[in-house]
């Protein structure tokens, strides 16, 4: 996307893309693949068709970047020099980061749309009784809404196939809220509490998966304000309240049994037994990148690329820019975010090429999360830095974007993939 836009913006530049993959994946649709609503093959295109005609494709892995020498080292031993560099290496799944996960993944009902969405669909179809546990790690992940999306789609599938009585969907997250931004948060609370009656556990950090015993082990993280409510979190967190339901807009406190999940306590571990476990694995930039001089050396974003939040310029090297999941930007890592990062990068990069400084504060942290809540409804959550709502003004005029709707589902299923392949990847800005 960035290369295509750059080649349109500045004629005659010498541009190369280093990319080892034969296949380009449209990952946002993997949610639909996991729920049987789209074929995996429909999310794939040959990489060569995505490389702009005027770009040179170097089909190799990068193994190191030496920004002090303006050099990139490839796996085949070649060194590539550059004048300007844009880094977008993404983040990779780290199954080793949770005890037992590597052995457990991909069998006995342990699945992940981040790893193999086709196996998620297989597990869901075979899930006839017991607990379906949906969870995510304490570390940053791409599209943080995706673990919830497949949960709603699974609950919807179980309802449509009349399996609700024998199955129980459970949501356990290290986070403290279902979503950070209103009005999307209220709408998702409505879905999780009223529509699907999903018991929730907040402040739950997954530490171990025992694939043989089908057990997920959690430790409880301290909750804000010293709250002891690990069950259904709510802004008010009233002492003694276990959970809440909403009926016709009125909120009721519910008894524990309405939000009950069988849990065993073993030392510091809280253990939930499952038949189906869907999780997002811990993720981080590749190891070689974390060791590079472009990586943030400290803090919670250690290892992610250190970039200026508004200009996307490297915080350490003026001729280097970063985009996407590998950066340390404090916003949700999504393709939608990159759509808004691309023009800011290009404007600043062209300034630097022309001997000026990168002072175009063109990126405001925009990201979006199309939260599919059923097989025919989607909630388009758009926001920017600070969890501030940033809904598209034109779409807002046409639709109530605070509610999940059928037109937004059509956008997710048909509109966004079409825009991705035929507009974004071709360098058209919109
Ligand atoms: C299940 C799921 C659901 C999602 N849902 C949505 C959604 O609804 N909306 C949305 O906007 N986003 C969604 N996303 C997130 C979105 O797909 C990512 O944010 C986006 O793909 C990030 O782009 P990127 O270029 O930073 O990283 P990637 O798309 O991961 O691309 C990184 C590229 O770097 C290449 N690479 C890796 N290592 C090397 C190396 N050593 N040398 C050279 N090249 C290398 C890879 O081959 C790859 O092509 C979802 C993701 C998943 C997994």
Tab-separated table of C-alpha atoms and ligand atoms in Angstrom:
chain	number	residue	atom	x	y	z
A	1	UNK	CA	0.000	0.000	0.000
A	2	UNK	CA	2.738	2.438	0.994
A	3	UNK	CA	4.921	1.543	-1.995
A	4	UNK	CA	2.026	1.947	-4.400
A	5	UNK	CA	1.151	5.359	-2.932
A	6	UNK	CA	4.789	6.463	-2.943
A	7	UNK	CA	5.278	5.485	-6.596
A	8	UNK	CA	2.204	7.533	-7.476
A	9	UNK	CA	3.409	10.507	-5.415
A	10	UNK	CA	6.973	10.666	-6.713
A	11	UNK	CA	7.809	9.504	-10.234
A	12	UNK	CA	11.130	7.874	-11.055
A	13	UNK	CA	12.204	6.737	-7.607
A	14	UNK	CA	14.137	3.494	-7.227
A	15	UNK	CA	11.993	1.410	-4.887
A	16	UNK	CA	12.415	-2.185	-3.722
A	17	UNK	CA	10.215	-4.369	-1.528
A	18	UNK	CA	11.887	-7.097	0.506
A	19	UNK	CA	9.215	-9.720	1.098
A	20	UNK	CA	9.720	-13.499	1.273
A	21	UNK	CA	6.084	-14.656	0.947
A	22	UNK	CA	4.568	-16.168	-2.191
A	23	UNK	CA	1.089	-15.541	-0.815
A	24	UNK	CA	-0.434	-12.334	0.505
A	25	UNK	CA	-3.096	-12.882	3.167
A	26	UNK	CA	-6.035	-10.605	3.894
A	27	UNK	CA	-5.923	-11.418	7.617
A	28	UNK	CA	-9.008	-9.392	8.663
A	29	UNK	CA	-11.190	-12.004	6.947
A	30	UNK	CA	-9.692	-14.872	8.963
A	31	UNK	CA	-12.350	-14.107	11.580
A	32	UNK	CA	-14.977	-15.067	9.011
A	33	UNK	CA	-13.022	-18.155	7.950
A	34	UNK	CA	-12.957	-19.355	11.579
A	35	UNK	CA	-16.743	-19.098	11.710
A	36	UNK	CA	-17.303	-20.840	8.379
A	37	UNK	CA	-18.520	-17.630	6.700
A	38	UNK	CA	-15.719	-17.392	4.140
A	39	UNK	CA	-13.226	-19.780	2.538
A	40	UNK	CA	-9.566	-19.315	3.459
A	41	UNK	CA	-8.638	-19.385	-0.240
A	42	UNK	CA	-10.776	-16.245	-0.715
A	43	UNK	CA	-8.439	-14.371	1.682
A	44	UNK	CA	-5.318	-15.182	-0.343
A	45	UNK	CA	-3.738	-13.656	-3.446
A	46	UNK	CA	-0.361	-14.264	-5.104
A	47	UNK	CA	2.158	-11.826	-3.629
A	48	UNK	CA	3.495	-10.943	-7.071
A	49	UNK	CA	0.139	-9.368	-7.953
A	50	UNK	CA	0.412	-7.058	-4.930
A	51	UNK	CA	3.894	-5.765	-5.760
A	52	UNK	CA	3.511	-2.544	-7.777
A	53	UNK	CA	4.827	-2.891	-11.329
A	54	UNK	CA	7.439	-0.180	-10.846
A	55	UNK	CA	8.815	-1.734	-7.641
A	56	UNK	CA	11.623	-4.286	-7.564
A	57	UNK	CA	10.698	-7.405	-5.572
A	58	UNK	CA	13.530	-8.905	-3.516
A	59	UNK	CA	12.092	-12.234	-2.471
A	60	UNK	CA	14.090	-12.884	0.695
A	61	UNK	CA	13.989	-12.639	4.478
A	62	UNK	CA	15.659	-9.757	6.261
A	63	UNK	CA	17.883	-10.980	9.066
A	64	UNK	CA	19.243	-7.704	10.376
A	65	UNK	CA	18.991	-3.960	9.858
A	66	UNK	CA	21.981	-1.718	10.526
A	67	UNK	CA	20.488	1.781	10.381
A	68	UNK	CA	23.789	3.399	11.353
A	69	UNK	CA	25.218	2.035	8.063
A	70	UNK	CA	21.983	2.292	6.025
A	71	UNK	CA	22.145	-1.436	5.394
A	72	UNK	CA	19.784	-4.376	5.452
A	73	UNK	CA	21.203	-7.912	5.693
A	74	UNK	CA	19.303	-10.702	3.967
A	75	UNK	CA	19.121	-14.387	4.913
A	76	UNK	CA	21.027	-15.325	1.728
A	77	UNK	CA	23.932	-13.197	2.952
A	78	UNK	CA	23.366	-10.243	0.604
A	79	UNK	CA	23.626	-6.698	1.915
A	80	UNK	CA	21.231	-4.092	0.537
A	81	UNK	CA	22.074	-0.421	0.957
A	82	UNK	CA	19.364	2.213	1.134
A	83	UNK	CA	18.876	5.938	1.349
A	84	UNK	CA	15.439	5.700	2.935
A	85	UNK	CA	13.794	2.762	4.632
A	86	UNK	CA	10.207	1.947	5.601
A	87	UNK	CA	9.869	-0.903	8.071
A	88	UNK	CA	6.688	-2.979	8.304
A	89	UNK	CA	7.721	-6.465	9.349
A	90	UNK	CA	4.555	-7.138	11.350
A	91	UNK	CA	4.448	-9.217	14.509
A	92	UNK	CA	4.663	-12.974	14.896
A	93	UNK	CA	2.904	-15.491	17.114
A	94	UNK	CA	4.953	-16.601	20.077
A	95	UNK	CA	3.458	-19.916	21.214
A	96	UNK	CA	6.412	-20.549	23.537
A	97	UNK	CA	5.412	-17.622	25.731
A	98	UNK	CA	2.643	-19.608	27.447
A	99	UNK	CA	3.455	-22.932	29.099
A	100	UNK	CA	2.076	-25.880	27.153
A	101	UNK	CA	0.615	-23.786	24.336
A	102	UNK	CA	2.957	-24.922	21.586
A	103	UNK	CA	2.106	-28.595	22.209
A	104	UNK	CA	-1.586	-27.909	22.673
A	105	UNK	CA	-2.220	-25.684	19.637
A	106	UNK	CA	-4.003	-27.213	16.672
A	107	UNK	CA	-5.397	-30.300	18.380
A	108	UNK	CA	-7.899	-31.401	21.024
A	109	UNK	CA	-10.038	-28.304	20.531
A	110	UNK	CA	-7.283	-25.676	20.983
A	111	UNK	CA	-7.529	-23.253	18.075
A	112	UNK	CA	-6.682	-19.724	17.025
A	113	UNK	CA	-7.752	-17.582	14.100
A	114	UNK	CA	-4.279	-16.049	14.394
A	115	UNK	CA	-2.683	-19.422	13.605
A	116	UNK	CA	-5.094	-21.537	11.541
A	117	UNK	CA	-8.649	-20.235	11.104
A	118	UNK	CA	-9.682	-23.365	9.197
A	119	UNK	CA	-9.000	-25.441	12.308
A	120	UNK	CA	-11.134	-23.013	14.368
A	121	UNK	CA	-14.044	-23.755	12.043
A	122	UNK	CA	-13.445	-27.502	12.375
A	123	UNK	CA	-13.410	-27.210	16.192
A	124	UNK	CA	-16.557	-25.083	16.228
A	125	UNK	CA	-18.483	-27.545	14.090
A	126	UNK	CA	-17.470	-30.404	16.413
A	127	UNK	CA	-18.207	-28.450	19.618
A	128	UNK	CA	-21.419	-30.003	20.925
A	129	UNK	CA	-21.153	-29.776	24.733
A	130	UNK	CA	-19.079	-28.235	27.545
A	131	UNK	CA	-17.270	-24.904	27.812
A	132	UNK	CA	-16.120	-22.882	24.798
A	133	UNK	CA	-13.457	-20.612	26.282
A	134	UNK	CA	-12.385	-17.464	24.419
A	135	UNK	CA	-9.303	-15.688	25.672
A	136	UNK	CA	-6.309	-13.502	24.852
A	137	UNK	CA	-2.844	-12.783	26.274
A	138	UNK	CA	-1.671	-9.940	28.483
A	139	UNK	CA	0.806	-8.755	25.817
A	140	UNK	CA	-0.091	-6.632	22.746
A	141	UNK	CA	-1.763	-8.423	19.833
A	142	UNK	CA	-2.896	-7.437	16.380
A	143	UNK	CA	-6.560	-6.544	16.083
A	144	UNK	CA	-7.338	-6.819	19.811
A	145	UNK	CA	-11.055	-7.135	18.975
A	146	UNK	CA	-10.544	-10.334	16.965
A	147	UNK	CA	-10.658	-12.733	19.968
A	148	UNK	CA	-14.089	-11.281	20.783
A	149	UNK	CA	-15.363	-11.376	17.201
A	150	UNK	CA	-14.948	-15.134	16.892
A	151	UNK	CA	-16.597	-15.521	20.306
A	152	UNK	CA	-19.751	-13.699	19.143
A	153	UNK	CA	-19.771	-15.616	15.868
A	154	UNK	CA	-19.376	-18.902	17.747
A	155	UNK	CA	-22.201	-18.038	20.162
A	156	UNK	CA	-24.358	-17.124	17.179
A	157	UNK	CA	-23.482	-20.400	15.423
A	158	UNK	CA	-24.292	-22.450	18.554
A	159	UNK	CA	-27.659	-20.697	18.839
A	160	UNK	CA	-28.529	-21.230	15.195
A	161	UNK	CA	-27.606	-24.905	15.550
A	162	UNK	CA	-29.588	-25.319	18.778
A	163	UNK	CA	-26.579	-26.229	20.896
A	164	UNK	CA	-26.950	-23.428	23.439
A	165	UNK	CA	-28.400	-25.709	26.099
A	166	UNK	CA	-25.421	-28.064	26.112
A	167	UNK	CA	-22.644	-25.545	25.619
A	168	UNK	CA	-21.421	-22.545	27.591
A	169	UNK	CA	-19.395	-19.738	26.010
A	170	UNK	CA	-16.997	-18.011	28.449
A	171	UNK	CA	-14.838	-14.908	27.945
A	172	UNK	CA	-11.653	-14.489	30.002
A	173	UNK	CA	-9.353	-11.535	29.418
A	174	UNK	CA	-6.432	-9.873	31.185
A	175	UNK	CA	-8.132	-6.555	30.407
A	176	UNK	CA	-10.513	-4.665	32.635
A	177	UNK	CA	-13.223	-3.705	30.147
A	178	UNK	CA	-14.936	-5.302	27.167
A	179	UNK	CA	-13.922	-2.325	24.956
A	180	UNK	CA	-12.253	1.018	25.608
A	181	UNK	CA	-14.420	3.490	23.689
A	182	UNK	CA	-18.082	4.508	23.957
A	183	UNK	CA	-20.635	3.957	22.499
A	184	UNK	CA	-19.075	0.719	21.244
A	185	UNK	CA	-18.439	-0.461	24.790
A	186	UNK	CA	-22.141	-0.230	25.716
A	187	UNK	CA	-23.183	-2.000	22.541
A	188	UNK	CA	-20.734	-4.855	23.171
A	189	UNK	CA	-21.893	-5.116	26.793
A	190	UNK	CA	-25.390	-5.505	25.419
A	191	UNK	CA	-24.255	-8.345	23.171
A	192	UNK	CA	-22.138	-10.132	25.740
A	193	UNK	CA	-24.656	-9.786	28.585
A	194	UNK	CA	-28.127	-9.652	27.035
A	195	UNK	CA	-27.886	-11.258	23.646
A	196	UNK	CA	-25.541	-14.145	24.405
A	197	UNK	CA	-25.402	-14.282	28.256
A	198	UNK	CA	-21.675	-14.892	28.205
A	199	UNK	CA	-19.987	-15.131	31.629
A	200	UNK	CA	-16.885	-12.953	31.750
A	201	UNK	CA	-13.684	-12.992	33.733
A	202	UNK	CA	-11.565	-9.808	33.803
A	203	UNK	CA	-7.984	-9.485	35.019
A	204	UNK	CA	-7.405	-13.107	34.000
A	205	UNK	CA	-3.932	-13.767	32.652
A	206	UNK	CA	-3.504	-17.067	30.796
A	207	UNK	CA	-0.310	-18.735	32.069
A	208	UNK	CA	-0.642	-22.377	31.015
A	209	UNK	CA	-2.609	-24.609	28.664
A	210	UNK	CA	-2.833	-28.305	29.501
A	211	UNK	CA	-3.931	-29.733	26.156
A	212	UNK	CA	-4.305	-33.314	27.399
A	213	UNK	CA	-6.501	-32.403	30.364
A	214	UNK	CA	-8.248	-29.597	28.411
A	215	UNK	CA	-7.506	-27.058	31.132
A	216	UNK	CA	-6.634	-23.366	30.869
A	217	UNK	CA	-4.712	-21.966	33.837
A	218	UNK	CA	-5.049	-18.306	34.800
A	219	UNK	CA	-3.508	-15.976	37.327
A	220	UNK	CA	-5.464	-12.966	38.529
A	221	UNK	CA	-3.963	-9.555	37.798
A	222	UNK	CA	-4.565	-6.730	40.259
A	223	UNK	CA	-7.658	-4.786	39.142
A	224	UNK	CA	-7.822	-0.991	39.229
A	225	UNK	CA	-9.084	0.780	42.355
A	226	UNK	CA	-8.425	-2.316	44.448
A	227	UNK	CA	-11.624	-3.840	43.061
A	228	UNK	CA	-12.204	-7.447	44.001
A	229	UNK	CA	-14.694	-8.021	41.219
A	230	UNK	CA	-13.065	-10.390	38.759
A	231	UNK	CA	-16.352	-11.463	37.312
A	232	UNK	CA	-18.292	-8.928	35.264
A	233	UNK	CA	-16.439	-5.674	35.277
A	234	UNK	CA	-18.374	-2.477	35.197
A	235	UNK	CA	-17.368	1.158	35.538
A	236	UNK	CA	-18.968	1.318	38.962
A	237	UNK	CA	-17.609	-1.976	40.221
A	238	UNK	CA	-19.987	-1.914	43.169
A	239	UNK	CA	-18.687	-3.993	46.047
A	240	UNK	CA	-20.424	-7.328	46.213
A	241	UNK	CA	-21.900	-7.088	42.735
A	242	UNK	CA	-21.164	-10.154	40.739
A	243	UNK	CA	-22.597	-9.251	37.398
A	244	UNK	CA	-25.059	-7.176	35.485
A	245	UNK	CA	-27.666	-7.756	32.854
A	246	UNK	CA	-29.592	-5.229	30.847
A	247	UNK	CA	-33.233	-5.626	30.026
A	248	UNK	CA	-34.959	-3.051	27.858
A	249	UNK	CA	-32.189	-0.616	28.763
A	250	UNK	CA	-32.560	-1.131	32.532
A	251	UNK	CA	-29.637	-2.532	34.425
A	252	UNK	CA	-30.120	-5.278	36.997
A	253	UNK	CA	-27.611	-6.808	39.340
A	254	UNK	CA	-27.571	-10.548	38.799
A	255	UNK	CA	-26.796	-13.436	41.083
A	256	UNK	CA	-23.555	-15.318	40.779
A	257	UNK	CA	-25.193	-18.397	39.316
A	258	UNK	CA	-26.246	-16.378	36.246
A	259	UNK	CA	-22.599	-15.693	35.619
A	260	UNK	CA	-21.240	-18.926	36.932
A	261	UNK	CA	-18.232	-20.697	35.492
A	262	UNK	CA	-16.794	-23.861	37.010
A	263	UNK	CA	-13.320	-22.960	38.219
A	264	UNK	CA	-10.782	-24.930	40.187
A	265	UNK	CA	-8.222	-23.190	42.363
A	266	UNK	CA	-4.754	-24.730	42.525
A	267	UNK	CA	-2.180	-22.578	44.302
A	268	UNK	CA	-2.256	-19.222	42.498
A	269	UNK	CA	-3.915	-20.744	39.432
A	270	UNK	CA	-7.602	-20.502	38.541
A	271	UNK	CA	-8.359	-23.363	36.183
A	272	UNK	CA	-11.179	-23.444	33.641
A	273	UNK	CA	-11.915	-26.728	31.898
A	274	UNK	CA	-12.895	-26.410	28.233
A	275	UNK	CA	-13.967	-28.456	25.262
A	276	UNK	CA	-13.150	-25.652	22.836
A	277	UNK	CA	-10.398	-23.094	23.536
A	278	UNK	CA	-9.905	-20.192	21.141
A	279	UNK	CA	-7.080	-17.869	21.967
A	280	UNK	CA	-4.868	-15.170	20.542
A	281	UNK	CA	-1.262	-16.181	21.235
A	282	UNK	CA	1.245	-13.667	22.635
A	283	UNK	CA	2.806	-11.710	19.776
A	284	UNK	CA	5.881	-9.574	19.190
A	285	UNK	CA	8.127	-8.338	16.370
A	286	UNK	CA	10.660	-10.914	15.103
A	287	UNK	CA	13.614	-11.574	17.424
A	288	UNK	CA	16.180	-10.065	15.032
A	289	UNK	CA	14.145	-6.863	14.876
A	290	UNK	CA	13.845	-6.601	18.651
A	291	UNK	CA	17.645	-6.638	18.774
A	292	UNK	CA	18.015	-3.897	16.138
A	293	UNK	CA	18.823	-0.266	16.815
A	294	UNK	CA	15.354	0.721	15.594
A	295	UNK	CA	13.611	-1.074	18.447
A	296	UNK	CA	12.266	0.665	21.523
A	297	UNK	CA	14.846	-0.278	24.172
A	298	UNK	CA	12.644	-0.078	27.260
A	299	UNK	CA	9.226	-0.070	28.852
A	300	UNK	CA	6.077	-1.990	27.945
A	301	UNK	CA	6.770	-1.454	24.209
A	302	UNK	CA	10.306	-2.812	24.396
A	303	UNK	CA	11.240	-4.485	21.101
A	304	UNK	CA	8.597	-2.693	19.001
A	305	UNK	CA	9.856	-0.093	16.532
A	306	UNK	CA	10.237	3.307	18.188
A	307	UNK	CA	8.440	5.846	15.979
A	308	UNK	CA	7.080	9.340	16.413
A	309	UNK	CA	3.356	9.023	17.111
A	310	UNK	CA	2.307	11.695	14.603
A	311	UNK	CA	4.937	11.515	11.839
A	312	UNK	CA	5.829	7.779	11.933
A	313	UNK	CA	9.522	8.697	11.615
A	314	UNK	CA	11.966	6.516	13.545
A	315	UNK	CA	12.796	8.155	16.845
A	316	UNK	CA	16.479	7.341	16.260
A	317	UNK	CA	17.123	7.612	12.478
A	318	UNK	CA	15.628	10.400	10.345
A	319	UNK	CA	15.732	8.441	7.071
A	320	UNK	CA	13.706	5.533	8.488
A	321	UNK	CA	9.924	5.294	8.943
A	322	UNK	CA	7.760	2.581	10.427
A	323	UNK	CA	4.226	1.370	9.790
A	324	UNK	CA	1.830	-1.183	11.133
A	325	UNK	CA	1.930	-3.891	13.745
A	326	UNK	CA	5.677	-3.753	14.464
A	327	UNK	CA	5.568	-0.133	15.675
A	328	UNK	CA	5.180	1.038	19.276
A	329	UNK	CA	2.197	3.299	18.497
A	330	UNK	CA	-0.298	3.340	21.387
A	331	UNK	CA	-3.287	2.371	19.274
A	332	UNK	CA	-4.860	-0.882	18.078
A	333	UNK	CA	-2.691	-2.734	15.553
A	334	UNK	CA	-4.895	-3.081	12.471
A	335	UNK	CA	-4.787	-2.810	8.703
A	336	UNK	CA	-7.245	0.064	9.090
A	337	UNK	CA	-4.631	1.950	11.120
A	338	UNK	CA	-2.060	1.470	8.344
A	339	UNK	CA	-4.503	2.923	5.805
A	340	UNK	CA	-4.233	6.216	7.738
A	341	UNK	CA	-0.524	5.874	8.510
A	342	UNK	CA	0.451	5.513	4.845
A	343	UNK	CA	-0.292	9.095	3.681
A	344	UNK	CA	1.418	10.558	6.763
A	345	UNK	CA	4.536	8.495	6.096
A	346	UNK	CA	4.646	9.505	2.441
A	347	UNK	CA	4.276	13.198	3.123
A	348	UNK	CA	7.019	13.128	5.754
A	349	UNK	CA	9.300	10.886	3.726
A	350	UNK	CA	9.028	13.211	0.717
A	351	UNK	CA	9.915	16.143	2.976
A	352	UNK	CA	13.034	14.346	4.190
A	353	UNK	CA	13.934	13.404	0.593
A	354	UNK	CA	13.655	17.086	-0.298
A	355	UNK	CA	16.033	18.079	2.487
A	356	UNK	CA	13.367	19.271	4.888
A	357	UNK	CA	12.237	17.927	8.241
A	358	UNK	CA	9.427	15.461	8.861
A	359	UNK	CA	7.000	17.820	10.585
A	360	UNK	CA	3.663	16.776	9.125
A	361	UNK	CA	1.714	15.499	12.131
A	362	UNK	CA	-0.526	13.517	9.846
A	363	UNK	CA	-1.432	10.497	11.981
A	364	UNK	CA	-3.823	10.863	14.914
A	365	UNK	CA	-3.795	7.249	16.071
A	366	UNK	CA	-6.800	6.268	13.950
A	367	UNK	CA	-7.635	2.603	14.074
A	368	UNK	CA	-10.795	0.673	13.604
A	369	UNK	CA	-12.232	-2.633	14.584
A	370	UNK	CA	-15.116	-4.129	12.630
A	371	UNK	CA	-16.691	-6.155	15.442
A	372	UNK	CA	-18.803	-8.827	13.836
A	373	UNK	CA	-21.343	-9.804	16.482
A	374	UNK	CA	-23.323	-12.336	14.447
A	375	UNK	CA	-23.485	-13.860	10.966
A	376	UNK	CA	-25.301	-10.724	9.720
A	377	UNK	CA	-24.379	-7.825	12.024
A	378	UNK	CA	-21.250	-5.776	12.519
A	379	UNK	CA	-20.317	-2.861	14.790
A	380	UNK	CA	-17.777	-0.530	13.172
A	381	UNK	CA	-15.699	0.828	16.052
A	382	UNK	CA	-13.429	3.650	14.864
A	383	UNK	CA	-11.224	5.505	17.332
A	384	UNK	CA	-7.937	7.396	17.685
A	385	UNK	CA	-5.286	7.978	20.368
A	386	UNK	CA	-6.693	8.074	23.878
A	387	UNK	CA	-9.630	5.803	22.946
A	388	UNK	CA	-11.475	8.795	21.489
A	389	UNK	CA	-14.262	7.922	19.053
A	390	UNK	CA	-13.402	8.792	15.443
A	391	UNK	CA	-16.292	7.539	13.331
A	392	UNK	CA	-16.286	8.351	9.642
A	393	UNK	CA	-18.391	11.544	9.172
A	394	UNK	CA	-20.036	10.375	5.932
A	395	UNK	CA	-20.892	6.892	7.226
A	396	UNK	CA	-22.178	8.488	10.449
A	397	UNK	CA	-24.669	10.520	8.414
A	398	UNK	CA	-25.976	7.408	6.711
A	399	UNK	CA	-25.945	4.860	9.563
A	400	UNK	CA	-26.139	4.672	13.347
A	401	UNK	CA	-22.546	3.557	13.882
A	402	UNK	CA	-23.051	3.116	17.619
A	403	UNK	CA	-25.109	-0.001	16.923
A	404	UNK	CA	-24.279	-3.254	15.186
A	405	UNK	CA	-26.118	-3.448	11.873
A	406	UNK	CA	-26.651	-5.414	8.663
A	407	UNK	CA	-25.229	-2.731	6.321
A	408	UNK	CA	-21.999	-2.775	8.347
A	409	UNK	CA	-21.945	-6.572	7.999
A	410	UNK	CA	-22.098	-6.138	4.224
A	411	UNK	CA	-19.185	-3.702	4.514
A	412	UNK	CA	-17.129	-6.291	6.437
A	413	UNK	CA	-17.995	-9.267	4.248
A	414	UNK	CA	-17.884	-7.647	0.816
A	415	UNK	CA	-16.927	-3.946	0.975
A	416	UNK	CA	-13.683	-3.980	2.934
A	417	UNK	CA	-12.055	-6.947	1.111
A	418	UNK	CA	-12.871	-5.309	-2.235
A	419	UNK	CA	-11.456	-1.971	-1.091
A	420	UNK	CA	-8.368	-3.734	0.242
A	421	UNK	CA	-7.471	-5.593	-2.938
A	422	UNK	CA	-8.585	-3.034	-5.519
A	423	UNK	CA	-7.989	0.341	-3.848
A	424	UNK	CA	-5.633	0.206	-0.857
A	425	UNK	CA	-3.136	-2.221	-2.396
A	426	UNK	CA	-3.160	-0.214	-5.628
A	427	UNK	CA	-2.201	3.008	-3.874
A	428	UNK	CA	-5.520	4.847	-4.007
A	429	UNK	CA	-6.170	7.007	-0.945
A	430	UNK	CA	-9.661	7.291	0.494
B	1	LIG	C1	-7.528	-12.975	13.004
B	1	LIG	C2	-7.185	-11.570	12.616
B	1	LIG	C3	-8.211	-10.656	12.439
B	1	LIG	C4	-7.922	-9.338	12.082
B	1	LIG	N1	-8.955	-8.472	11.859
B	1	LIG	C5	-8.695	-7.230	11.407
B	1	LIG	C6	-9.753	-6.354	11.027
B	1	LIG	O1	-10.924	-6.728	11.087
B	1	LIG	N2	-9.445	-5.114	10.566
B	1	LIG	C7	-8.146	-4.708	10.450
B	1	LIG	O2	-7.924	-3.589	10.009
B	1	LIG	N3	-7.116	-5.499	10.833
B	1	LIG	C8	-7.363	-6.751	11.284
B	1	LIG	N4	-6.324	-7.591	11.592
B	1	LIG	C9	-4.963	-7.038	11.709
B	1	LIG	C10	-4.262	-6.808	10.371
B	1	LIG	O3	-4.277	-7.976	9.593
B	1	LIG	C11	-2.851	-6.380	10.673
B	1	LIG	O4	-2.876	-5.277	11.549
B	1	LIG	C12	-2.100	-6.000	9.402
B	1	LIG	O5	-2.002	-7.104	8.547
B	1	LIG	C13	-0.724	-5.495	9.777
B	1	LIG	O6	0.027	-5.266	8.637
B	1	LIG	P1	1.609	-5.253	8.750
B	1	LIG	O7	2.091	-4.951	7.398
B	1	LIG	O8	2.069	-4.421	9.878
B	1	LIG	O9	1.961	-6.756	9.156
B	1	LIG	P2	1.670	-8.061	8.321
B	1	LIG	O10	0.400	-7.960	7.561
B	1	LIG	O11	1.829	-9.200	9.275
B	1	LIG	O12	2.825	-8.083	7.265
B	1	LIG	C14	4.168	-8.234	7.638
B	1	LIG	C15	4.934	-8.635	6.406
B	1	LIG	O13	6.315	-8.683	6.727
B	1	LIG	C16	6.850	-9.841	6.132
B	1	LIG	N5	8.010	-10.265	6.911
B	1	LIG	C17	8.010	-10.853	8.121
B	1	LIG	N6	9.271	-11.120	8.494
B	1	LIG	C18	10.069	-10.696	7.501
B	1	LIG	C19	11.472	-10.708	7.294
B	1	LIG	N7	12.301	-11.229	8.186
B	1	LIG	N8	11.954	-10.186	6.154
B	1	LIG	C20	11.110	-9.641	5.231
B	1	LIG	N9	9.782	-9.614	5.363
B	1	LIG	C21	9.276	-10.129	6.488
B	1	LIG	C22	5.733	-10.876	6.153
B	1	LIG	O14	5.916	-11.867	5.175
B	1	LIG	C23	4.527	-10.009	5.880
B	1	LIG	O15	4.224	-9.917	4.509
B	1	LIG	C24	-6.571	-8.930	11.927
B	1	LIG	C25	-5.548	-9.855	12.074
B	1	LIG	C26	-5.825	-11.167	12.408
B	1	LIG	C27	-4.719	-12.161	12.551
